[in-house]
Amino acid sequence: MKLATILSFALLALSHSAVACDGQKDTSAKPESTEQTLDRTVFNRLSPESFAIDSAAKKAYGCRYIFADTFGGLQRAKPTAGGLPPAPVGPDGSPKVGKVVVAYIVTLEGLASDPVVVESTDPELSEVALAAMKEWRFEPARFNGRPVASLAAQEFPFGPSSH
């Protein structure tokens, strides 16, 4: 798929009447420019393994983004900095145990942007995960060789082995 195809997706979105997230026609909405549509377009490679988290992430993001789901042609973003945080220590001195799953957008600049917790066993662990993500950097995803924003998700397992 070439840039022309990407632009045609954006133009297709613009050519339809404005629709609210719930599917009802929104007569007060001003149509987006092509640039605004492209700025909100996020690529996502579909796979059977990622279906559940993709669905949860898209639901959490609502209408903030236009997701361009693909089965091929998308090279995933590559991490260049950052890592998983250690488990925080509980009152008894032992590492807290739990799991957090965060969806996020990898921007064209390689940042982990707009993180959304889609699953968590503990709010404190969610805060630790979100804080660690501020240090993350990526080489952006590429669609047919061109850098694009992409949907990503990370599971943060916390426990004795993560301390």
Short mmCIF file of C-alpha atoms in Angstrom, two decimals, residues 37-129:
data_model
loop_
_atom_site.label_atom_id
_atom_site.label_comp_id
_atom_site.label_asym_id
_atom_site.label_seq_id
_atom_site.Cartn_x
_atom_site.Cartn_y
_atom_site.Cartn_z
CA THR A 37 -7.33 13.09 9.90
CA LEU A 38 -3.78 11.97 9.19
CA ASP A 39 -2.62 13.26 12.58
CA ARG A 40 -5.24 11.05 14.27
CA THR A 41 -4.49 7.96 12.17
CA VAL A 42 -2.75 5.20 14.08
CA PHE A 43 -1.63 1.97 12.44
CA ASN A 44 -2.22 -1.39 14.06
CA ARG A 45 -1.11 -4.82 12.89
CA LEU A 46 -3.87 -7.34 13.52
CA SER A 47 -3.11 -10.81 14.82
CA PRO A 48 -5.12 -13.46 16.67
CA GLU A 49 -2.86 -12.98 19.71
CA SER A 50 -3.45 -9.24 19.91
CA PHE A 51 -7.20 -9.18 19.21
CA ALA A 52 -8.35 -8.90 22.85
CA ILE A 53 -5.90 -6.14 23.80
CA ASP A 54 -6.53 -4.29 20.51
CA SER A 55 -10.27 -4.31 21.21
CA ALA A 56 -9.78 -3.09 24.79
CA ALA A 57 -7.41 -0.33 23.64
CA LYS A 58 -9.71 0.89 20.88
CA LYS A 59 -12.63 0.97 23.30
CA ALA A 60 -10.56 2.96 25.82
CA TYR A 61 -9.43 5.46 23.18
CA GLY A 62 -12.93 6.01 21.80
CA CYS A 63 -12.85 8.56 18.97
CA ARG A 64 -9.44 10.06 19.73
CA TYR A 65 -7.80 8.10 16.91
CA ILE A 66 -8.62 6.57 13.56
CA PHE A 67 -7.19 3.06 13.59
CA ALA A 68 -5.81 1.71 10.32
CA ASP A 69 -5.77 -2.03 10.94
CA THR A 70 -3.42 -4.03 8.71
CA PHE A 71 -2.51 -7.67 8.25
CA GLY A 72 0.85 -6.89 6.69
CA GLY A 73 3.15 -4.14 5.55
CA LEU A 74 3.60 -2.77 9.07
CA GLN A 75 6.96 -3.09 10.78
CA ARG A 76 6.43 -2.69 14.51
CA ALA A 77 8.08 0.11 16.48
CA LYS A 78 11.44 -0.90 17.95
CA PRO A 79 12.35 0.03 21.53
CA THR A 80 15.55 2.08 21.85
CA ALA A 81 15.42 3.19 25.51
CA GLY A 82 13.63 2.29 28.73
CA GLY A 83 12.54 -0.96 30.30
CA LEU A 84 10.22 -2.65 32.73
CA PRO A 85 10.26 -1.21 36.26
CA PRO A 86 11.01 -3.23 39.39
CA ALA A 87 8.09 -4.14 41.62
CA PRO A 88 7.51 -1.66 44.44
CA VAL A 89 8.01 -3.00 47.94
CA GLY A 90 5.00 -3.50 50.20
CA PRO A 91 4.81 -2.65 53.93
CA ASP A 92 6.27 -6.03 54.86
CA GLY A 93 9.35 -5.45 52.68
CA SER A 94 8.39 -7.95 50.00
CA PRO A 95 7.74 -6.98 46.37
CA LYS A 96 4.13 -6.23 45.48
CA VAL A 97 2.57 -8.82 43.18
CA GLY A 98 0.23 -8.05 40.31
CA LYS A 99 -0.16 -7.22 36.67
CA VAL A 100 -0.81 -4.09 34.63
CA VAL A 101 -1.54 -3.93 30.90
CA VAL A 102 -1.11 -0.57 29.20
CA ALA A 103 -2.01 0.40 25.64
CA TYR A 104 -0.22 3.38 24.12
CA ILE A 105 0.55 5.15 20.88
CA VAL A 106 4.10 5.20 19.53
CA THR A 107 4.40 8.59 17.85
CA LEU A 108 6.39 9.56 14.78
CA GLU A 109 8.90 11.06 17.24
CA GLY A 110 9.31 7.67 18.94
CA LEU A 111 7.53 8.52 22.20
CA ALA A 112 5.13 6.30 24.14
CA SER A 113 2.18 8.68 24.09
CA ASP A 114 -1.33 8.70 25.54
CA PRO A 115 -1.00 5.56 27.69
CA VAL A 116 -4.25 3.93 28.82
CA VAL A 117 -4.38 1.26 31.53
CA VAL A 118 -6.62 -1.47 30.13
CA GLU A 119 -6.09 -3.96 32.96
CA SER A 120 -4.67 -3.64 36.46
CA THR A 121 -4.67 -5.54 39.72
CA ASP A 122 -3.48 -2.54 41.78
CA PRO A 123 -3.63 1.25 41.23
CA GLU A 124 -0.14 1.68 42.73
CA LEU A 125 1.29 -0.76 40.19
CA SER A 126 -0.48 1.18 37.43
CA GLU A 127 1.28 4.37 38.55
CA VAL A 128 4.66 2.60 38.58
CA ALA A 129 4.08 1.27 35.05
#
